[in-house]
mmCIF file of C-alpha atoms in Angstrom:
data_model
loop_
_atom_site.group_PDB
_atom_site.id
_atom_site.type_symbol
_atom_site.label_atom_id
_atom_site.label_comp_id
_atom_site.label_asym_id
_atom_site.label_seq_id
_atom_site.Cartn_x
_atom_site.Cartn_y
_atom_site.Cartn_z
ATOM 1 C CA UNK A 1038 6.741 -85.554 22.239
ATOM 2 C CA UNK A 1039 7.501 -88.106 19.491
ATOM 3 C CA UNK A 1040 10.396 -87.724 17.086
ATOM 4 C CA UNK A 1041 7.983 -87.510 14.166
ATOM 5 C CA UNK A 1042 6.104 -84.595 15.762
ATOM 6 C CA UNK A 1043 9.324 -82.699 16.489
ATOM 7 C CA UNK A 1044 10.502 -83.076 12.902
ATOM 8 C CA UNK A 1045 7.134 -81.810 11.611
ATOM 9 C CA UNK A 1046 7.266 -78.730 13.840
ATOM 10 C CA UNK A 1047 10.825 -77.944 12.745
ATOM 11 C CA UNK A 1048 9.822 -78.230 9.107
ATOM 12 C CA UNK A 1049 6.887 -75.863 9.645
ATOM 13 C CA UNK A 1050 9.055 -73.139 11.220
ATOM 14 C CA UNK A 1051 11.631 -73.484 8.452
ATOM 15 C CA UNK A 1052 8.926 -72.968 5.839
ATOM 16 C CA UNK A 1053 7.685 -69.837 7.634
ATOM 17 C CA UNK A 1054 11.200 -68.350 7.714
ATOM 18 C CA UNK A 1055 11.725 -69.029 4.003
ATOM 19 C CA UNK A 1056 8.339 -67.518 3.119
ATOM 20 C CA UNK A 1057 9.071 -64.372 5.151
ATOM 21 C CA UNK A 1058 12.397 -63.941 3.400
ATOM 22 C CA UNK A 1059 10.767 -64.220 -0.022
ATOM 23 C CA UNK A 1060 8.009 -61.727 0.833
ATOM 24 C CA UNK A 1061 10.521 -59.269 2.328
ATOM 25 C CA UNK A 1062 12.676 -59.378 -0.774
ATOM 26 C CA UNK A 1063 9.679 -58.766 -3.018
ATOM 27 C CA UNK A 1064 8.536 -55.828 -0.889
ATOM 28 C CA UNK A 1065 11.945 -54.200 -1.076
ATOM 29 C CA UNK A 1066 11.991 -54.630 -4.808
ATOM 30 C CA UNK A 1067 14.265 -57.601 -5.209
ATOM 31 C CA UNK A 1068 17.997 -57.851 -4.906
ATOM 32 C CA UNK A 1069 18.585 -57.343 -8.619
ATOM 33 C CA UNK A 1070 17.549 -53.601 -8.535
ATOM 34 C CA UNK A 1071 19.739 -50.771 -7.247
ATOM 35 C CA UNK A 1072 18.733 -47.280 -6.062
ATOM 36 C CA UNK A 1073 19.102 -44.612 -8.786
ATOM 37 C CA UNK A 1074 22.102 -42.358 -8.506
ATOM 38 C CA UNK A 1075 21.652 -38.619 -8.072
ATOM 39 C CA UNK A 1076 23.085 -38.056 -11.531
ATOM 40 C CA UNK A 1077 20.194 -40.042 -12.985
ATOM 41 C CA UNK A 1078 17.537 -37.686 -11.549
ATOM 42 C CA UNK A 1079 15.887 -35.261 -13.926
ATOM 43 C CA UNK A 1080 15.621 -32.332 -11.503
ATOM 44 C CA UNK A 1081 15.731 -29.115 -13.462
ATOM 45 C CA UNK A 1082 14.511 -27.238 -10.401
ATOM 46 C CA UNK A 1083 17.871 -27.939 -8.740
ATOM 47 C CA UNK A 1084 19.730 -26.414 -11.655
ATOM 48 C CA UNK A 1085 20.285 -22.685 -11.199
ATOM 49 C CA UNK A 1086 20.313 -22.254 -14.979
ATOM 50 C CA UNK A 1087 16.678 -23.379 -15.068
ATOM 51 C CA UNK A 1088 15.422 -20.962 -12.375
ATOM 52 C CA UNK A 1089 12.707 -18.525 -13.419
ATOM 53 C CA UNK A 1090 13.740 -15.862 -10.925
ATOM 54 C CA UNK A 1091 15.588 -13.120 -12.775
ATOM 55 C CA UNK A 1092 16.716 -10.490 -10.253
ATOM 56 C CA UNK A 1093 16.977 -7.048 -11.855
ATOM 57 C CA UNK A 1094 19.950 -4.798 -11.469
ATOM 58 C CA UNK A 1095 19.841 -2.574 -8.386
ATOM 59 C CA UNK A 1096 21.322 0.772 -9.303
ATOM 60 C CA UNK A 1097 20.401 4.362 -10.008
ATOM 61 C CA UNK A 1098 19.545 7.348 -7.873
ATOM 62 C CA UNK A 1099 16.212 8.836 -6.890
ATOM 63 C CA UNK A 1100 15.949 12.313 -8.375
ATOM 64 C CA UNK A 1101 13.446 14.803 -9.746
ATOM 65 C CA UNK A 1102 13.480 16.876 -12.903
ATOM 66 C CA UNK A 1103 10.843 19.373 -11.722
ATOM 67 C CA UNK A 1104 11.493 22.369 -9.499
ATOM 68 C CA UNK A 1105 9.503 21.920 -6.281
ATOM 69 C CA UNK A 1106 10.294 25.323 -4.782
ATOM 70 C CA UNK A 1107 7.384 26.684 -2.770
ATOM 71 C CA UNK A 1108 5.293 23.525 -3.110
ATOM 72 C CA UNK A 1109 3.692 21.910 -0.051
ATOM 73 C CA UNK A 1110 3.185 18.134 -0.019
ATOM 74 C CA UNK A 1111 0.989 16.667 2.731
ATOM 75 C CA UNK A 1112 1.278 12.959 3.629
ATOM 76 C CA UNK A 1113 -1.807 11.487 5.301
ATOM 77 C CA UNK A 1114 -1.017 9.417 8.394
ATOM 78 C CA UNK A 1115 -4.342 10.080 10.116
ATOM 79 C CA UNK A 1116 -6.430 7.611 8.104
ATOM 80 C CA UNK A 1117 -3.779 4.918 7.717
ATOM 81 C CA UNK A 1118 -2.495 2.508 10.320
ATOM 82 C CA UNK A 1119 0.999 2.865 11.705
ATOM 83 C CA UNK A 1120 3.200 4.015 8.815
ATOM 84 C CA UNK A 1121 6.934 3.420 8.870
ATOM 85 C CA UNK A 1122 8.019 7.040 8.429
ATOM 86 C CA UNK A 1123 11.678 6.048 8.329
ATOM 87 C CA UNK A 1124 10.971 4.058 5.166
ATOM 88 C CA UNK A 1125 9.733 7.288 3.579
ATOM 89 C CA UNK A 1126 13.105 8.991 4.032
ATOM 90 C CA UNK A 1127 14.171 8.751 0.351
ATOM 91 C CA UNK A 1128 10.871 10.270 -0.796
ATOM 92 C CA UNK A 1129 10.831 13.068 1.793
ATOM 93 C CA UNK A 1130 14.515 13.889 1.334
ATOM 94 C CA UNK A 1131 14.206 14.136 -2.445
ATOM 95 C CA UNK A 1132 11.209 16.451 -2.209
ATOM 96 C CA UNK A 1133 12.818 18.755 0.339
ATOM 97 C CA UNK A 1134 16.141 18.841 -1.510
ATOM 98 C CA UNK A 1135 14.234 20.130 -4.531
ATOM 99 C CA UNK A 1136 12.580 22.916 -2.550
ATOM 100 C CA UNK A 1137 9.297 21.375 -1.382
ATOM 101 C CA UNK A 1138 7.893 21.436 2.137
ATOM 102 C CA UNK A 1139 6.630 18.073 3.409
ATOM 103 C CA UNK A 1140 4.086 17.840 6.215
ATOM 104 C CA UNK A 1141 2.380 14.907 7.932
ATOM 105 C CA UNK A 1142 -1.373 15.112 8.329
ATOM 106 C CA UNK A 1143 -1.972 13.620 11.790
ATOM 107 C CA UNK A 1144 -5.647 14.386 12.349
ATOM 108 C CA UNK A 1145 -7.633 16.087 15.058
ATOM 109 C CA UNK A 1146 -7.206 13.132 17.409
ATOM 110 C CA UNK A 1147 -3.572 14.186 17.719
ATOM 111 C CA UNK A 1148 -4.410 17.882 18.111
ATOM 112 C CA UNK A 1149 -4.034 18.568 14.408
ATOM 113 C CA UNK A 1150 -6.264 20.476 12.038
ATOM 114 C CA UNK A 1151 -9.202 19.134 10.032
ATOM 115 C CA UNK A 1152 -8.215 17.573 6.714
ATOM 116 C CA UNK A 1153 -9.774 20.311 4.608
ATOM 117 C CA UNK A 1154 -7.867 22.960 6.554
ATOM 118 C CA UNK A 1155 -4.624 21.088 5.804
ATOM 119 C CA UNK A 1156 -5.516 20.842 2.115
ATOM 120 C CA UNK A 1157 -6.010 24.611 1.796
ATOM 121 C CA UNK A 1158 -2.302 25.246 2.279
ATOM 122 C CA UNK A 1159 -1.197 22.180 0.265
ATOM 123 C CA UNK A 1160 -0.348 21.636 -3.393
ATOM 124 C CA UNK A 1161 -0.258 17.837 -3.243
ATOM 125 C CA UNK A 1162 -1.684 15.099 -1.038
ATOM 126 C CA UNK A 1163 -0.316 11.554 -0.562
ATOM 127 C CA UNK A 1164 -2.338 8.633 0.833
ATOM 128 C CA UNK A 1165 -0.535 5.434 1.886
ATOM 129 C CA UNK A 1166 -3.314 2.959 2.489
ATOM 130 C CA UNK A 1167 -6.245 3.759 4.772
ATOM 131 C CA UNK A 1168 -7.867 1.918 7.654
ATOM 132 C CA UNK A 1169 -10.186 4.801 8.531
ATOM 133 C CA UNK A 1170 -12.852 5.915 6.090
ATOM 134 C CA UNK A 1171 -12.930 9.476 4.823
ATOM 135 C CA UNK A 1172 -15.991 11.423 5.891
ATOM 136 C CA UNK A 1173 -18.357 12.924 3.350
ATOM 137 C CA UNK A 1174 -17.022 16.405 4.045
ATOM 138 C CA UNK A 1175 -13.442 15.166 3.569
ATOM 139 C CA UNK A 1176 -14.358 13.525 0.264
ATOM 140 C CA UNK A 1177 -16.010 16.756 -0.857
ATOM 141 C CA UNK A 1178 -12.915 18.666 0.192
ATOM 142 C CA UNK A 1179 -10.634 16.365 -1.803
ATOM 143 C CA UNK A 1180 -12.841 16.763 -4.870
ATOM 144 C CA UNK A 1181 -12.608 20.548 -4.559
ATOM 145 C CA UNK A 1182 -8.853 20.209 -4.032
ATOM 146 C CA UNK A 1183 -8.268 18.237 -7.245
ATOM 147 C CA UNK A 1184 -10.769 20.351 -9.221
ATOM 148 C CA UNK A 1185 -8.637 23.369 -8.315
ATOM 149 C CA UNK A 1186 -5.498 21.660 -9.644
ATOM 150 C CA UNK A 1187 -4.201 19.978 -6.491
ATOM 151 C CA UNK A 1188 -2.424 16.675 -7.091
ATOM 152 C CA UNK A 1189 -3.228 13.429 -5.248
ATOM 153 C CA UNK A 1190 -1.124 10.246 -5.120
ATOM 154 C CA UNK A 1191 -2.813 7.109 -3.756
ATOM 155 C CA UNK A 1192 -0.830 3.988 -2.878
ATOM 156 C CA UNK A 1193 -2.259 0.807 -1.410
ATOM 157 C CA UNK A 1194 -1.457 -2.842 -0.815
ATOM 158 C CA UNK A 1195 -3.491 -5.992 -0.159
ATOM 159 C CA UNK A 1196 -4.386 -7.162 3.324
ATOM 160 C CA UNK A 1197 -2.272 -10.282 2.769
ATOM 161 C CA UNK A 1198 0.849 -8.155 2.388
ATOM 162 C CA UNK A 1199 0.106 -6.061 5.464
ATOM 163 C CA UNK A 1200 -0.529 -9.167 7.563
ATOM 164 C CA UNK A 1201 3.128 -10.138 7.326
ATOM 165 C CA UNK A 1202 4.381 -6.622 7.902
ATOM 166 C CA UNK A 1203 5.588 -5.960 4.369
ATOM 167 C CA UNK A 1204 5.682 -2.475 2.922
ATOM 168 C CA UNK A 1205 5.113 0.890 4.565
ATOM 169 C CA UNK A 1206 2.046 -0.223 6.502
ATOM 170 C CA UNK A 1207 2.095 -2.144 9.764
ATOM 171 C CA UNK A 1208 0.245 -5.490 10.049
ATOM 172 C CA UNK A 1209 -3.510 -5.028 9.966
ATOM 173 C CA UNK A 1210 -6.348 -7.172 11.223
ATOM 174 C CA UNK A 1211 -8.891 -5.715 8.811
ATOM 175 C CA UNK A 1212 -10.374 -7.986 6.166
ATOM 176 C CA UNK A 1213 -9.234 -5.723 3.362
ATOM 177 C CA UNK A 1214 -7.388 -2.415 3.408
ATOM 178 C CA UNK A 1215 -8.915 -1.491 0.058
ATOM 179 C CA UNK A 1216 -12.430 -0.883 1.421
ATOM 180 C CA UNK A 1217 -11.823 2.422 3.287
ATOM 181 C CA UNK A 1218 -10.268 3.879 0.126
ATOM 182 C CA UNK A 1219 -13.049 2.720 -2.202
ATOM 183 C CA UNK A 1220 -15.247 5.855 -1.865
ATOM 184 C CA UNK A 1221 -12.209 8.069 -2.422
ATOM 185 C CA UNK A 1222 -11.154 6.298 -5.615
ATOM 186 C CA UNK A 1223 -14.694 6.027 -6.955
ATOM 187 C CA UNK A 1224 -14.893 9.831 -7.121
ATOM 188 C CA UNK A 1225 -12.282 9.652 -9.874
ATOM 189 C CA UNK A 1226 -13.562 6.541 -11.651
ATOM 190 C CA UNK A 1227 -10.899 4.309 -10.081
ATOM 191 C CA UNK A 1228 -10.947 1.189 -7.927
ATOM 192 C CA UNK A 1229 -8.564 -1.330 -6.387
ATOM 193 C CA UNK A 1230 -9.054 -5.037 -7.041
ATOM 194 C CA UNK A 1231 -9.149 -7.744 -4.372
ATOM 195 C CA UNK A 1232 -6.288 -10.157 -3.800
ATOM 196 C CA UNK A 1233 -2.685 -9.762 -4.914
ATOM 197 C CA UNK A 1234 -0.732 -10.307 -8.122
ATOM 198 C CA UNK A 1235 1.873 -13.020 -8.660
ATOM 199 C CA UNK A 1236 3.712 -14.622 -11.565
ATOM 200 C CA UNK A 1237 4.997 -18.200 -11.526
ATOM 201 C CA UNK A 1238 6.760 -17.854 -14.894
ATOM 202 C CA UNK A 1239 8.912 -14.752 -14.518
ATOM 203 C CA UNK A 1240 9.586 -12.906 -11.300
ATOM 204 C CA UNK A 1241 12.184 -11.126 -9.188
ATOM 205 C CA UNK A 1242 13.481 -13.577 -6.515
ATOM 206 C CA UNK A 1243 9.914 -14.278 -5.321
ATOM 207 C CA UNK A 1244 6.785 -15.153 -7.268
ATOM 208 C CA UNK A 1245 4.987 -12.219 -5.635
ATOM 209 C CA UNK A 1246 7.596 -9.802 -6.981
ATOM 210 C CA UNK A 1247 6.062 -9.211 -10.394
ATOM 211 C CA UNK A 1248 7.497 -7.274 -13.291
ATOM 212 C CA UNK A 1249 5.543 -4.448 -14.903
ATOM 213 C CA UNK A 1250 6.171 -2.358 -18.003
ATOM 214 C CA UNK A 1251 4.806 0.929 -19.411
ATOM 215 C CA UNK A 1252 1.725 0.741 -21.607
ATOM 216 C CA UNK A 1253 2.859 3.761 -23.617
ATOM 217 C CA UNK A 1254 4.737 7.042 -23.464
ATOM 218 C CA UNK A 1255 3.714 9.475 -20.741
ATOM 219 C CA UNK A 1256 5.236 11.747 -18.120
ATOM 220 C CA UNK A 1257 4.804 8.963 -15.554
ATOM 221 C CA UNK A 1258 6.797 6.445 -17.601
ATOM 222 C CA UNK A 1259 9.543 8.704 -18.946
ATOM 223 C CA UNK A 1260 12.805 6.739 -18.745
ATOM 224 C CA UNK A 1261 11.054 3.617 -17.420
ATOM 225 C CA UNK A 1262 11.627 0.274 -19.143
ATOM 226 C CA UNK A 1263 10.740 -2.270 -16.445
ATOM 227 C CA UNK A 1264 9.632 -2.040 -12.812
ATOM 228 C CA UNK A 1265 9.151 -4.448 -9.901
ATOM 229 C CA UNK A 1266 6.174 -4.545 -7.529
ATOM 230 C CA UNK A 1267 5.750 -6.837 -4.525
ATOM 231 C CA UNK A 1268 2.307 -8.340 -3.799
ATOM 232 C CA UNK A 1269 0.679 -5.546 -5.756
ATOM 233 C CA UNK A 1270 -3.052 -5.124 -6.260
ATOM 234 C CA UNK A 1271 -4.579 -4.241 -9.633
ATOM 235 C CA UNK A 1272 -5.964 -0.776 -10.307
ATOM 236 C CA UNK A 1273 -8.983 -0.397 -12.579
ATOM 237 C CA UNK A 1274 -10.187 2.687 -14.418
ATOM 238 C CA UNK A 1275 -8.457 5.798 -15.679
ATOM 239 C CA UNK A 1276 -5.513 5.697 -18.068
ATOM 240 C CA UNK A 1277 -3.204 2.793 -17.247
ATOM 241 C CA UNK A 1278 0.443 3.866 -17.312
ATOM 242 C CA UNK A 1279 2.143 0.681 -16.040
ATOM 243 C CA UNK A 1280 0.793 -2.876 -16.200
ATOM 244 C CA UNK A 1281 2.052 -6.282 -15.088
ATOM 245 C CA UNK A 1282 3.733 -8.509 -17.653
ATOM 246 C CA UNK A 1283 1.939 -11.391 -19.353
ATOM 247 C CA UNK A 1284 0.898 -14.472 -17.380
ATOM 248 C CA UNK A 1285 0.605 -12.488 -14.162
ATOM 249 C CA UNK A 1286 -2.138 -14.024 -12.007
ATOM 250 C CA UNK A 1287 -4.631 -12.462 -9.594
ATOM 251 C CA UNK A 1288 -4.895 -14.544 -6.416
ATOM 252 C CA UNK A 1289 -8.609 -13.871 -5.992
ATOM 253 C CA UNK A 1290 -9.642 -15.281 -9.381
ATOM 254 C CA UNK A 1291 -6.568 -17.328 -10.458
ATOM 255 C CA UNK A 1292 -6.871 -15.658 -13.847
ATOM 256 C CA UNK A 1293 -3.843 -14.572 -15.839
ATOM 257 C CA UNK A 1294 -3.630 -11.210 -17.534
ATOM 258 C CA UNK A 1295 -1.800 -7.902 -17.825
ATOM 259 C CA UNK A 1296 -3.219 -6.043 -14.845
ATOM 260 C CA UNK A 1297 -2.826 -2.298 -14.416
ATOM 261 C CA UNK A 1298 -0.714 -1.255 -11.405
ATOM 262 C CA UNK A 1299 -0.204 2.478 -12.034
ATOM 263 C CA UNK A 1300 -3.165 4.471 -13.356
ATOM 264 C CA UNK A 1301 -3.906 8.170 -13.776
ATOM 265 C CA UNK A 1302 -7.241 9.961 -13.734
ATOM 266 C CA UNK A 1303 -6.793 13.705 -14.178
ATOM 267 C CA UNK A 1304 -4.998 15.081 -11.122
ATOM 268 C CA UNK A 1305 -5.026 11.709 -9.348
ATOM 269 C CA UNK A 1306 -2.592 8.790 -9.701
ATOM 270 C CA UNK A 1307 -3.291 5.418 -8.064
ATOM 271 C CA UNK A 1308 -0.570 2.811 -7.469
ATOM 272 C CA UNK A 1309 -1.285 -0.751 -6.353
ATOM 273 C CA UNK A 1310 1.780 -1.069 -4.121
ATOM 274 C CA UNK A 1311 3.537 0.811 -1.308
ATOM 275 C CA UNK A 1312 6.758 -1.224 -1.369
ATOM 276 C CA UNK A 1313 7.977 0.643 -4.433
ATOM 277 C CA UNK A 1314 8.773 3.609 -2.152
ATOM 278 C CA UNK A 1315 10.847 1.593 0.327
ATOM 279 C CA UNK A 1316 14.609 1.185 0.347
ATOM 280 C CA UNK A 1317 14.273 -2.548 -0.393
ATOM 281 C CA UNK A 1318 12.487 -2.067 -3.722
ATOM 282 C CA UNK A 1319 13.230 1.536 -4.672
ATOM 283 C CA UNK A 1320 16.374 0.766 -6.670
ATOM 284 C CA UNK A 1321 15.271 -2.437 -8.390
ATOM 285 C CA UNK A 1322 14.957 -2.259 -12.161
ATOM 286 C CA UNK A 1323 13.669 1.253 -13.040
ATOM 287 C CA UNK A 1324 11.673 1.789 -9.846
ATOM 288 C CA UNK A 1325 13.643 4.878 -8.836
ATOM 289 C CA UNK A 1326 12.849 6.474 -12.208
ATOM 290 C CA UNK A 1327 9.139 5.733 -11.787
ATOM 291 C CA UNK A 1328 9.104 7.142 -8.248
ATOM 292 C CA UNK A 1329 10.954 10.241 -9.443
ATOM 293 C CA UNK A 1330 8.258 10.734 -12.084
ATOM 294 C CA UNK A 1331 5.569 10.373 -9.413
ATOM 295 C CA UNK A 1332 7.258 13.086 -7.344
ATOM 296 C CA UNK A 1333 7.396 15.332 -10.423
ATOM 297 C CA UNK A 1334 3.677 14.722 -10.885
ATOM 298 C CA UNK A 1335 2.986 15.883 -7.328
ATOM 299 C CA UNK A 1336 4.728 19.249 -7.676
ATOM 300 C CA UNK A 1337 3.809 20.239 -11.238
ATOM 301 C CA UNK A 1338 0.155 21.026 -10.647
ATOM 302 C CA UNK A 1339 -1.139 24.600 -10.638
ATOM 303 C CA UNK A 1340 -3.708 24.988 -7.890
ATOM 304 C CA UNK A 1341 -6.245 27.795 -8.316
ATOM 305 C CA UNK A 1342 -7.696 29.089 -6.136
ATOM 306 C CA UNK A 1343 -4.713 28.424 -3.920
ATOM 307 C CA UNK A 1344 -6.919 28.121 -0.830
ATOM 308 C CA UNK A 1345 -9.135 25.302 -2.120
ATOM 309 C CA UNK A 1346 -11.126 23.709 -0.616
ATOM 310 C CA UNK A 1347 -12.782 26.860 0.654
ATOM 311 C CA UNK A 1348 -14.329 26.767 4.135
ATOM 312 C CA UNK A 1349 -18.014 25.911 4.143
ATOM 313 C CA UNK A 1350 -20.446 28.529 5.354
ATOM 314 C CA UNK A 1351 -21.435 28.214 8.966
ATOM 315 C CA UNK A 1352 -24.236 25.701 9.444
ATOM 316 C CA UNK A 1353 -23.943 24.135 5.992
ATOM 317 C CA UNK A 1354 -21.713 21.689 4.195
ATOM 318 C CA UNK A 1355 -21.083 21.279 0.515
ATOM 319 C CA UNK A 1356 -18.501 20.576 -2.173
ATOM 320 C CA UNK A 1357 -16.307 23.422 -0.949
ATOM 321 C CA UNK A 1358 -15.277 21.520 2.165
ATOM 322 C CA UNK A 1359 -16.185 20.438 5.644
ATOM 323 C CA UNK A 1360 -17.976 22.111 8.453
ATOM 324 C CA UNK A 1361 -15.612 23.840 10.859
ATOM 325 C CA UNK A 1362 -14.071 21.269 13.168
ATOM 326 C CA UNK A 1363 -14.929 18.194 11.084
ATOM 327 C CA UNK A 1364 -12.754 15.892 9.034
ATOM 328 C CA UNK A 1365 -9.151 14.854 9.516
ATOM 329 C CA UNK A 1366 -6.210 16.907 10.715
ATOM 330 C CA UNK A 1367 -2.776 18.239 9.883
ATOM 331 C CA UNK A 1368 0.734 18.177 11.258
ATOM 332 C CA UNK A 1369 0.567 21.622 12.755
ATOM 333 C CA UNK A 1370 1.217 22.948 16.260
ATOM 334 C CA UNK A 1371 -1.397 21.842 18.807
ATOM 335 C CA UNK A 1372 -4.517 23.938 18.873
ATOM 336 C CA UNK A 1373 -4.429 26.814 21.296
ATOM 337 C CA UNK A 1374 -6.201 26.046 24.574
ATOM 338 C CA UNK A 1375 -9.674 27.387 24.943
ATOM 339 C CA UNK A 1376 -9.833 30.679 26.844
ATOM 340 C CA UNK A 1377 -10.625 30.374 30.521
ATOM 341 C CA UNK A 1378 -14.082 31.798 31.269
ATOM 342 C CA UNK A 1379 -14.106 34.921 33.346
ATOM 343 C CA UNK A 1380 -15.226 34.413 36.943
ATOM 344 C CA UNK A 1381 -18.882 34.900 37.533
ATOM 345 C CA UNK A 1382 -20.001 38.183 39.072
ATOM 346 C CA UNK A 1383 -21.981 37.974 42.291
ATOM 347 C CA UNK A 1384 -25.726 37.918 41.741
ATOM 348 C CA UNK A 1385 -27.344 41.354 41.537
ATOM 349 C CA UNK A 1386 -30.126 41.708 44.097
ATOM 350 C CA UNK A 1387 -33.563 42.578 42.771
ATOM 351 C CA UNK A 1388 -35.573 45.320 44.386
ATOM 352 C CA UNK A 1389 -37.754 42.683 46.038
ATOM 353 C CA UNK A 1390 -34.698 41.033 47.579
ATOM 354 C CA UNK A 1391 -34.294 38.053 45.155
ATOM 355 C CA UNK A 1392 -31.123 37.583 43.122
ATOM 356 C CA UNK A 1393 -30.867 37.543 39.276
ATOM 357 C CA UNK A 1394 -27.981 35.325 37.920
ATOM 358 C CA UNK A 1395 -25.492 37.077 35.611
ATOM 359 C CA UNK A 1396 -24.975 35.073 32.297
ATOM 360 C CA UNK A 1397 -21.506 33.471 31.961
ATOM 361 C CA UNK A 1398 -19.423 34.336 28.877
ATOM 362 C CA UNK A 1399 -20.373 32.275 25.825
ATOM 363 C CA UNK A 1400 -23.843 31.395 26.806
#
């Protein structure tokens, strides 16, 4: 290799190195710029003073102002999925301490009574979601029950909330837990919306924990200033007692509004959340006052006739109730076992020598 060629090659490599250094410096941004300090960042989201979460005070005590002596409250667990009964302890304890009797309606599948039979001895009926549809005879029985003055409290939550095991209901695989309750609510001009409510502007520790306020003065909102509901669903129809605050959004439509969460239609109250009864949410804001008012609602009805819904006549069904043996059940002692048929008598010989069978009992 000649000296001239070697010098040329060395010059070429030197030029490549210089060019790479220039390009690298430009890509990095040049040596004259320095990285911004943390103090220069405009990050209001890192400043606790700028947070939109405003946790309410947790205080108060669940109590009732009404005398519940002699009243019977039935809680439906036959149509719902697995309900966390332990979470219902504050509700059940408050009712019983005020003189009420609380029973769980378990259904005929667990050796209980039909639903309409359970309603006859009840003054109030509580439904916590439903995965099983109510039969026509059960719906007729509930109509007769409320027409006679019986009180009904319906609470529900969206499928999205149940899927993560939030609230009183266990996780569900159903598309929507509102569908089985739709025929029941429609009898009273009520319905649950699809999706869940959230608020990105003002909430309690989580954007799904929305605030709600009374729409006016009523027995349901006595002493209530502000409440908190988690992943609630809107309730349409009836007289709205409590609605979400402004700029609350429905996940299904992405529309903002003041959606109703607690609504009353005669002897029926529908609530778009079950979490409000649990220990985690019961004492937030004025939730315990609202729940106390709901318990007062349950025990202040005057049912007449006391035995409504009346049993349907044999072989026919109607508004009075279900056919014997149909419908749901009640938390009562297991049904008595069927009597054992008497042993068959030996065949009686006929005069011609043939035998005539003796009918067995019940045939």
